[in-house]
Tab-separated table of C-alpha atoms in Angstrom:
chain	number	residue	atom	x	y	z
Q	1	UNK	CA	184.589	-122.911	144.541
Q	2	UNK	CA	181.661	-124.824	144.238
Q	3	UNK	CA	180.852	-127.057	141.331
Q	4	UNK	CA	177.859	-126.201	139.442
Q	5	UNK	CA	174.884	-129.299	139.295
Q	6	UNK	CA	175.269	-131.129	135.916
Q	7	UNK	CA	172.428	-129.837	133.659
Q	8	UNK	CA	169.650	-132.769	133.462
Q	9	UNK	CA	169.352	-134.656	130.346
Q	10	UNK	CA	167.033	-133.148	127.592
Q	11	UNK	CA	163.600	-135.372	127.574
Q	12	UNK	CA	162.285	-136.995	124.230
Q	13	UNK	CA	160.004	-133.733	123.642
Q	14	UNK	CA	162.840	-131.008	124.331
Q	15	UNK	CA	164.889	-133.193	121.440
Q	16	UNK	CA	161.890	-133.461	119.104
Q	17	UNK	CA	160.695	-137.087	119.395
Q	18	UNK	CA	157.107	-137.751	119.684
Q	19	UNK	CA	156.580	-140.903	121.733
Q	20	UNK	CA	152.965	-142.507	121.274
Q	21	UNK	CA	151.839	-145.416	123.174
Q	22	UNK	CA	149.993	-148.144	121.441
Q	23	UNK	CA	148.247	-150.881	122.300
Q	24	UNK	CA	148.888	-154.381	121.540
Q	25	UNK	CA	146.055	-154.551	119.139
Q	26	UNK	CA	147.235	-151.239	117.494
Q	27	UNK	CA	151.283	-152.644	116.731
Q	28	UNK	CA	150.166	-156.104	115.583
Q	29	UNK	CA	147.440	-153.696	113.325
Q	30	UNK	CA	150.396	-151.657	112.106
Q	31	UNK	CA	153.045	-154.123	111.792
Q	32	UNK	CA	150.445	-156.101	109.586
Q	33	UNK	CA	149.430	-153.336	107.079
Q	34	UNK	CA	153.311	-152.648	107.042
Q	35	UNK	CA	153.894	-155.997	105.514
Q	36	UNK	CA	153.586	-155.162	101.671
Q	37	UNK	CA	152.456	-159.021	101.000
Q	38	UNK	CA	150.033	-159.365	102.901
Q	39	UNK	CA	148.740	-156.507	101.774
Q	40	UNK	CA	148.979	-157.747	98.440
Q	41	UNK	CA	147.333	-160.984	99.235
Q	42	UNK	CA	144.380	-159.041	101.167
Q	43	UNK	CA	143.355	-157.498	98.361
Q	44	UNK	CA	143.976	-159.845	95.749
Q	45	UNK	CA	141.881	-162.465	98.318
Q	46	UNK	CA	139.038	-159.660	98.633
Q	47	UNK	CA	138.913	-158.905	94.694
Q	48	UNK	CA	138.562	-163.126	94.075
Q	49	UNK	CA	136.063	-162.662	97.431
Q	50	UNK	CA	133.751	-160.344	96.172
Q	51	UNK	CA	133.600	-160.746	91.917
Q	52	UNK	CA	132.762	-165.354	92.991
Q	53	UNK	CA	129.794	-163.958	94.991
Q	54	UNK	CA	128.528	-161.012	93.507
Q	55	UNK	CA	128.311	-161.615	90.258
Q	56	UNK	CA	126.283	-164.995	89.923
Q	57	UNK	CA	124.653	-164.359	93.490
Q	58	UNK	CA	124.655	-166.937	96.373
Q	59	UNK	CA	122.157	-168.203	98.903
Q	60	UNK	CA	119.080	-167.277	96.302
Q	61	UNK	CA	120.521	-163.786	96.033
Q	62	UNK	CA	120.956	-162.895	92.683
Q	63	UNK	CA	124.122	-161.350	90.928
Q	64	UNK	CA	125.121	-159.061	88.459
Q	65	UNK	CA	126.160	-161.292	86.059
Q	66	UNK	CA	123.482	-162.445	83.736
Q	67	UNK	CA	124.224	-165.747	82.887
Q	68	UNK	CA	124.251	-168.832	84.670
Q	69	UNK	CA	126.241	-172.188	85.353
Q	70	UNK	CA	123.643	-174.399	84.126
Q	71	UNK	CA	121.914	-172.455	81.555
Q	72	UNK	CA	123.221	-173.800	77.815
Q	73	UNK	CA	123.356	-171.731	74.748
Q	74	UNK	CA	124.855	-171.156	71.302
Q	75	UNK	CA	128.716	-171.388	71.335
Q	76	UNK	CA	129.525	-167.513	70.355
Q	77	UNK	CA	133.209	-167.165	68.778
Q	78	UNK	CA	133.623	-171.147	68.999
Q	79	UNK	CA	133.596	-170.916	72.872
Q	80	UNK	CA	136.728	-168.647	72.841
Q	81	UNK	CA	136.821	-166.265	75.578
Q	82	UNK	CA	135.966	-162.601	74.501
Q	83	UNK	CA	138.184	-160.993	77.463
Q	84	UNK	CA	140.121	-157.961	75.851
Q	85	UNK	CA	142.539	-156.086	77.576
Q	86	UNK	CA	144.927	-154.805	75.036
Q	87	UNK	CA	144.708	-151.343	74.806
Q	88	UNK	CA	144.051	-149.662	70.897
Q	89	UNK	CA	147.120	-148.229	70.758
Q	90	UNK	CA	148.895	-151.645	71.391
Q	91	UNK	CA	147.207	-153.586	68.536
Q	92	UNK	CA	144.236	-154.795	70.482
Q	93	UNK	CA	140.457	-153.965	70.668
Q	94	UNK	CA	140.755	-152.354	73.981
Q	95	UNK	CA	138.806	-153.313	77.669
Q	96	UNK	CA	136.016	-154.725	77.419
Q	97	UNK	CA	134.172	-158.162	78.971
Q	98	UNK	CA	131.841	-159.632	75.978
Q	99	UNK	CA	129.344	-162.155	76.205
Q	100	UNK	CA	131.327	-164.275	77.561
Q	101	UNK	CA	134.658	-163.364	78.630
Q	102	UNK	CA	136.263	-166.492	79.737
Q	103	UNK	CA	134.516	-168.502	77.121
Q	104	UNK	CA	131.975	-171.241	77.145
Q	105	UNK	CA	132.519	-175.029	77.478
Q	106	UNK	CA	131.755	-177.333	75.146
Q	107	UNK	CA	128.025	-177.439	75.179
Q	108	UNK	CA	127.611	-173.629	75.441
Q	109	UNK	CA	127.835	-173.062	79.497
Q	110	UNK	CA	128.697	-169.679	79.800
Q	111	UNK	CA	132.806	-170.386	81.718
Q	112	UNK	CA	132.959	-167.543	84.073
Q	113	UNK	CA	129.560	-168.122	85.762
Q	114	UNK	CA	131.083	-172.026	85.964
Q	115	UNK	CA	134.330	-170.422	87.005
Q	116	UNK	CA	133.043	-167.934	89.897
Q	117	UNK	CA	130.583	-170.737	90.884
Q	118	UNK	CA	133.280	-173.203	91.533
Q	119	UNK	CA	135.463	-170.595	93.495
Q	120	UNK	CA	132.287	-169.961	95.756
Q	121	UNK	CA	132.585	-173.893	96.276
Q	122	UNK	CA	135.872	-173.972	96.911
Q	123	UNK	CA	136.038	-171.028	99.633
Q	124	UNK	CA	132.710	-171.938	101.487
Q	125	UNK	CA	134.888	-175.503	101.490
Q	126	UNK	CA	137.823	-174.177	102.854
Q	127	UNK	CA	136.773	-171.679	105.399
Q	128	UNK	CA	134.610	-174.558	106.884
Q	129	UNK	CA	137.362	-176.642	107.070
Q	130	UNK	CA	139.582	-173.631	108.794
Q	131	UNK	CA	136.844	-173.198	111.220
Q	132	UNK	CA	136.215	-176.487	112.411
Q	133	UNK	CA	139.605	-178.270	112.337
Q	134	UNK	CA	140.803	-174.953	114.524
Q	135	UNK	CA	137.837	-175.093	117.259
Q	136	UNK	CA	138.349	-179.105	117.117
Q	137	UNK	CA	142.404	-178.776	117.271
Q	138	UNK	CA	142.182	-175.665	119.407
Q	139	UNK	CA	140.349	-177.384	122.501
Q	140	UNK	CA	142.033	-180.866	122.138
Q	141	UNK	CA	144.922	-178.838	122.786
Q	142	UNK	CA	144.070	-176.585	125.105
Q	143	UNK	CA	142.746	-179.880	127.579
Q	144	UNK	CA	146.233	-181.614	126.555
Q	145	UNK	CA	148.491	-178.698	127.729
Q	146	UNK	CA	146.999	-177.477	130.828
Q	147	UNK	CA	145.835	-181.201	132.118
Q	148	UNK	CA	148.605	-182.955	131.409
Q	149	UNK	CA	148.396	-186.749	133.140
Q	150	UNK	CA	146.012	-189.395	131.710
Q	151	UNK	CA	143.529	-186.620	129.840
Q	152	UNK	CA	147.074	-185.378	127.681
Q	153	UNK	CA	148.130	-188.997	127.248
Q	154	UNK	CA	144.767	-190.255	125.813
Q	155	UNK	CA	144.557	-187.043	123.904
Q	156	UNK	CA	148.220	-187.038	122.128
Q	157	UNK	CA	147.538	-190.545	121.663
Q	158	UNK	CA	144.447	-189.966	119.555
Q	159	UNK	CA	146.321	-187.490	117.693
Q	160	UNK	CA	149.556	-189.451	116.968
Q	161	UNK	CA	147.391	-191.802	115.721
Q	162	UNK	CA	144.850	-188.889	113.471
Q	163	UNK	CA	148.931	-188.027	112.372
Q	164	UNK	CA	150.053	-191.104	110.880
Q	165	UNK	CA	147.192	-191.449	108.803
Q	166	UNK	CA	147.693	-189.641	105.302
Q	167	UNK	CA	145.285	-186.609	105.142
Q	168	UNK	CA	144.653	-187.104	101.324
Q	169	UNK	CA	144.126	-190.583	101.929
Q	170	UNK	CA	141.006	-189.747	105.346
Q	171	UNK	CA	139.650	-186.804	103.122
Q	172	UNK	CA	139.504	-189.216	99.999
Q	173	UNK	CA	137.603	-192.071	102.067
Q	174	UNK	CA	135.535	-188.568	103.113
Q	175	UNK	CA	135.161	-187.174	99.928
Q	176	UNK	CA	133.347	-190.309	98.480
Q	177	UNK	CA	131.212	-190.775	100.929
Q	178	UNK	CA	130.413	-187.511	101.444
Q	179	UNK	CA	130.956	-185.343	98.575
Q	180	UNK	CA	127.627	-185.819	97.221
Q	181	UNK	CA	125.871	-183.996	100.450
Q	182	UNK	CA	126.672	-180.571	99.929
Q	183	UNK	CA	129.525	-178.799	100.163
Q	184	UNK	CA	128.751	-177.688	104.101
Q	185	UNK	CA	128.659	-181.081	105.267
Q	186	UNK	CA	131.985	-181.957	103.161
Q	187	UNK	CA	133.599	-179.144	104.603
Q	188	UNK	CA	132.457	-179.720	108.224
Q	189	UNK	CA	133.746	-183.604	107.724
Q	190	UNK	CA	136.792	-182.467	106.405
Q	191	UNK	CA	137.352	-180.164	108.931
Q	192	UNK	CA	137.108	-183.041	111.804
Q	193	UNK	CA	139.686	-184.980	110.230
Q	194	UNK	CA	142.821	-182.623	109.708
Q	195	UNK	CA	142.845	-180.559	113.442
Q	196	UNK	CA	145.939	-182.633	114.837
Q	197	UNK	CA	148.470	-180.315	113.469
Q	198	UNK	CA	146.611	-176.814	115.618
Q	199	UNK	CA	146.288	-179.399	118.215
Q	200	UNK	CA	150.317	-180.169	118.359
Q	201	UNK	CA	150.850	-176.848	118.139
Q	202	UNK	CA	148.336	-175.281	120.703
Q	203	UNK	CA	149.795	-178.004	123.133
Q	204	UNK	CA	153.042	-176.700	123.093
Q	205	UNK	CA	151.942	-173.533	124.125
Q	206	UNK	CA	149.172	-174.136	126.505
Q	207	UNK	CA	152.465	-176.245	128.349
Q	208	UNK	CA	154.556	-172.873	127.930
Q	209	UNK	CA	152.163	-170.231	129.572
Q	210	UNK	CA	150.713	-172.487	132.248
Q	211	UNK	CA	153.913	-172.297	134.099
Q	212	UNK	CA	153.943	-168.173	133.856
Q	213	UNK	CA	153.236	-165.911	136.840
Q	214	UNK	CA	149.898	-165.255	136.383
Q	215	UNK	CA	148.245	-168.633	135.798
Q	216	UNK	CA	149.766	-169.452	139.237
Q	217	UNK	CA	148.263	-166.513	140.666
Q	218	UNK	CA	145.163	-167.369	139.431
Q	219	UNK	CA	145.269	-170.900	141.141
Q	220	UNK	CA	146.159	-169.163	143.995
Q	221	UNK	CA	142.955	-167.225	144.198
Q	222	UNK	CA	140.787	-170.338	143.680
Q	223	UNK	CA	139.990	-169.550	139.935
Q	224	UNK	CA	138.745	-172.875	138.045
Q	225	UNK	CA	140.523	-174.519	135.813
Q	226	UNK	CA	138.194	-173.953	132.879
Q	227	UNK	CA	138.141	-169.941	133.483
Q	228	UNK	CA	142.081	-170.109	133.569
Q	229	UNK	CA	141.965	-171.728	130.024
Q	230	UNK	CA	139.679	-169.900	128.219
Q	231	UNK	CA	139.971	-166.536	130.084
Q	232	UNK	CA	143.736	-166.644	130.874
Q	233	UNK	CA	145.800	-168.627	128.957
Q	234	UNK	CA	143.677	-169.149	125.300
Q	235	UNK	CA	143.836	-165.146	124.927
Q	236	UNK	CA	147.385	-165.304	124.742
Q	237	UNK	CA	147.495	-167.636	122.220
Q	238	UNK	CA	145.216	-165.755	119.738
Q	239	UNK	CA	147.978	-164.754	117.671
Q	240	UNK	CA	148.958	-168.449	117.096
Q	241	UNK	CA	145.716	-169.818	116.552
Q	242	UNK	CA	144.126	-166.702	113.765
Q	243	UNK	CA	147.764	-168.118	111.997
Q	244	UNK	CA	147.387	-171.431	111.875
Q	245	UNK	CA	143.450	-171.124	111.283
Q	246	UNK	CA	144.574	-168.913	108.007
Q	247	UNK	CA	147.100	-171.742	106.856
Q	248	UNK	CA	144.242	-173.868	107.357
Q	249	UNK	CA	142.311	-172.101	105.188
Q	250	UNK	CA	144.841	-171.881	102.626
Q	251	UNK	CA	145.946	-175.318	103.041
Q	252	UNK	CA	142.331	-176.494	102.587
Q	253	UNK	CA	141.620	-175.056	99.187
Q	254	UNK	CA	144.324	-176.753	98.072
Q	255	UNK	CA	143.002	-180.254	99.638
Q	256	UNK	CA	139.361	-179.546	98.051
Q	257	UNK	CA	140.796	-178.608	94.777
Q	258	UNK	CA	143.096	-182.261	95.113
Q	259	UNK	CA	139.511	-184.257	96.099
Q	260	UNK	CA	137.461	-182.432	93.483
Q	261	UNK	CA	140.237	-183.218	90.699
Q	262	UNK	CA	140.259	-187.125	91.504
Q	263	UNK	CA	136.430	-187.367	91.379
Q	264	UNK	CA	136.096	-187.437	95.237
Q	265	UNK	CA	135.053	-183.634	96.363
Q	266	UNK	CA	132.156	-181.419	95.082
Q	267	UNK	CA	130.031	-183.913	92.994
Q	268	UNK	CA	128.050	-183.031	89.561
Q	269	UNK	CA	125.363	-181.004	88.604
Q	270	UNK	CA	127.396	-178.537	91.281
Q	271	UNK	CA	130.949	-177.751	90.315
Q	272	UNK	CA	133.905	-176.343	92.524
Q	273	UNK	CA	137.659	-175.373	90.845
Q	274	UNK	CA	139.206	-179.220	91.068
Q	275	UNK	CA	136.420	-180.648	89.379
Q	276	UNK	CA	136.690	-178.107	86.578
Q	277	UNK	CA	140.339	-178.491	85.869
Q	278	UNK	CA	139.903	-182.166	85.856
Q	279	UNK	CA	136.657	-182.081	83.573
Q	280	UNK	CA	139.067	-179.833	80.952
Q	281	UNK	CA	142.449	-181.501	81.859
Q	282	UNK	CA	142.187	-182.893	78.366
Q	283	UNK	CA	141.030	-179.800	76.202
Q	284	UNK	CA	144.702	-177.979	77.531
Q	285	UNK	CA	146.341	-178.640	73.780
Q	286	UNK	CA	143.000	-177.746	72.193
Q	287	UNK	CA	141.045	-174.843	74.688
Q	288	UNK	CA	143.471	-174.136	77.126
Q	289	UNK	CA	141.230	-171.300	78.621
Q	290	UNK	CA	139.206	-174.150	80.009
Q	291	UNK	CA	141.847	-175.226	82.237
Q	292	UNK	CA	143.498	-172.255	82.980
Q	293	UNK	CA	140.706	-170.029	84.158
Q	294	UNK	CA	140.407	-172.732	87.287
Q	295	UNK	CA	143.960	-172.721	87.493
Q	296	UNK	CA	144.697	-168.784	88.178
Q	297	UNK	CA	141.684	-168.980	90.744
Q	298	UNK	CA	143.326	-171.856	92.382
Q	299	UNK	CA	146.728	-170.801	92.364
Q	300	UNK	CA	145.115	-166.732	93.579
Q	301	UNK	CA	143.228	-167.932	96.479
Q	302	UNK	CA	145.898	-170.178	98.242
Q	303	UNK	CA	148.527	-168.062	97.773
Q	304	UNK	CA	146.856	-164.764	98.793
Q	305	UNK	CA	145.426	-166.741	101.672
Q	306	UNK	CA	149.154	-167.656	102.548
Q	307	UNK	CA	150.569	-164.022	102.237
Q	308	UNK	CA	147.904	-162.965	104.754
Q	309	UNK	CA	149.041	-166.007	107.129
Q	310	UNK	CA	152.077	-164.864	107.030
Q	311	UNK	CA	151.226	-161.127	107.657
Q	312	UNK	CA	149.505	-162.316	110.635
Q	313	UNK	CA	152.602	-164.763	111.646
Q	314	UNK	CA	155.188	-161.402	111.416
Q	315	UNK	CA	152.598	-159.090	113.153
Q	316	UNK	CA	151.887	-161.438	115.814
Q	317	UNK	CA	155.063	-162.123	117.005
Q	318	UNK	CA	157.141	-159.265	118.589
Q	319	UNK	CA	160.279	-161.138	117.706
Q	320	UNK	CA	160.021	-160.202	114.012
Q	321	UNK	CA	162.063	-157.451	112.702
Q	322	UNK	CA	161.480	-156.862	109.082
Q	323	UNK	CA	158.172	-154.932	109.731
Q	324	UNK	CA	158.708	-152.872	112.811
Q	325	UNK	CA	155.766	-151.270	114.537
């Protein structure tokens, strides 16, 4: 009697299971937009985003909002804000904005043109300072981890030193002296001064993958050392660097915010968020909507800029569980 073959093992489209490929780009997309946070903080960020730059205008281009930051008038309501949200039904007088719906300071600026105005400040700050202390950090790293030798020795040395420095204490001496040039040279300044922490980290991974497989094969072949870094290796670091440049960011508007506060950031007859919540710090017992409409738009922008970071962190790295692909 002969035995009869075993029967093969059903596949995963006789059992039902649809099996999709994706690409890299396509999990860390999914994995992201999976992460209810970051979500959160996207759109909270692109609300803040688009209402600071629409509705005054930037660059010469004009808004929809039809008053402006330096324009004075006659205080309307004694400068109280005429925001209404409370619905009828609930007591209130419904939705609707006013003439001036976070108020007006004390000699009749209309407060949200001053208020989107100095969040405009305060983001073209800190994306400056995200984009150059991650290009600056980004290659001093990149030369320190794949070099090694003299050119990492001179180059951690430089950075030890950048380290032990207080950053509040280099972007004060950088504040004064430059905080009255615009806000595109303060944030390109700033930006120079507070890349050793990508730089550190960068390191550490340009000394991981330049031992891997393929960055010997591509000695092997002849390739140059300059292709291998920026062709080879600094492609598989993407994921760390959009991170840390987003932390950056975040990180930033809270340093701008610090210098404008003491005196030492955006200087007068501009404004940015610090400098208004330290112009009103005293009128909190008296006009608190002075220094609280600053506030929120500090506290909204760093911490939606954070949620995305770390959105990006989870989605990035394939170790992560809580938000599966």
């Amino acid at each position: 009697m002969t035995l009869s073959a075993q029967a093969p093992a059903p596949d995963s489209a006789a059992q039902g299971i649809a099996i999709v490929a994706r690409t890299q780009a396509q999990m860390v997309r999914r994995r992201f937009f999976r992460h209810r946070a970051a979500l959160a903080g996207m759109i909270i960020f692109g609300a803040v985003l688009v209402l600071s730059f629409t509705s005054i205008g930037f660059a010469g281009i004009p808004g929809w909002w039809g008053q402006s930051y330096l324009t004075t008038g006659a205080l309307v309501n004694q400068g109280k804000p005429t925001l209404s949200v409370v619905p009828e039904f609930l007591g209130g007088s419904g939705f609707h904005l006013g003439a001036h719906p976070f108020g007006q300071d004390d000699i009749g600026v209309d407060y949200f043109a001053k208020t989107m105005r100095g969040a405009q400040q305060s983001i073209v700050v800190a994306f400056l300072v995200g984009i150059v202390a991650t290009t600056v950090g980004a290659v001093i790293g990149a030369l320190a981890g794949y070099y090694r030798g003299r050119i990492e020795a001179v180059l951690m040395r430089l950075t030890d030193v950048m380290i032990t420095i207080p950053v509040l204490i280099i972007a004060a001496v950088v504040g004064r002296r430059f905080g009255d040039s615009g806000v595109v040279l303060l944030g390109i300044v700033l930006g120079l001064v507070i890349w050793p922490s990508m730089a550190r980290l960068l390191r550490g991974e340009f000394l991981s993958l330049r031992e891997k497989e393929f960055v010997e094969a591509a000695r092997a072949v002849g390739t140059s050392a300059s292709r291998i870094i920026f062709r080879h290796i600094l492609p598989n670091t993407v994921g760390v660097i959009i991170v840390s440049a987003t932390l950056a960011i975040a990180n930033a508007v809270l340093l701008e915010s610090a210098l404008s506060f003491l005196g030492l950031g955006v200087q007068a007859p501009d404004t940015s968020l610090g400098q208004l919540v330290n112009e009103y710090r005293s009128a909190f017992s008296t006009r608190p909507w002075l220094f609280w409409w600053p506030g929120i738009f500090i506290i909204a922008i760093a911490l939606s800029i954070n949620f995305i970071g770390d959105g990006l962190r989870d989605a990035f790295d394939p170790r992560q569980t809580r938000v599966r692909a």
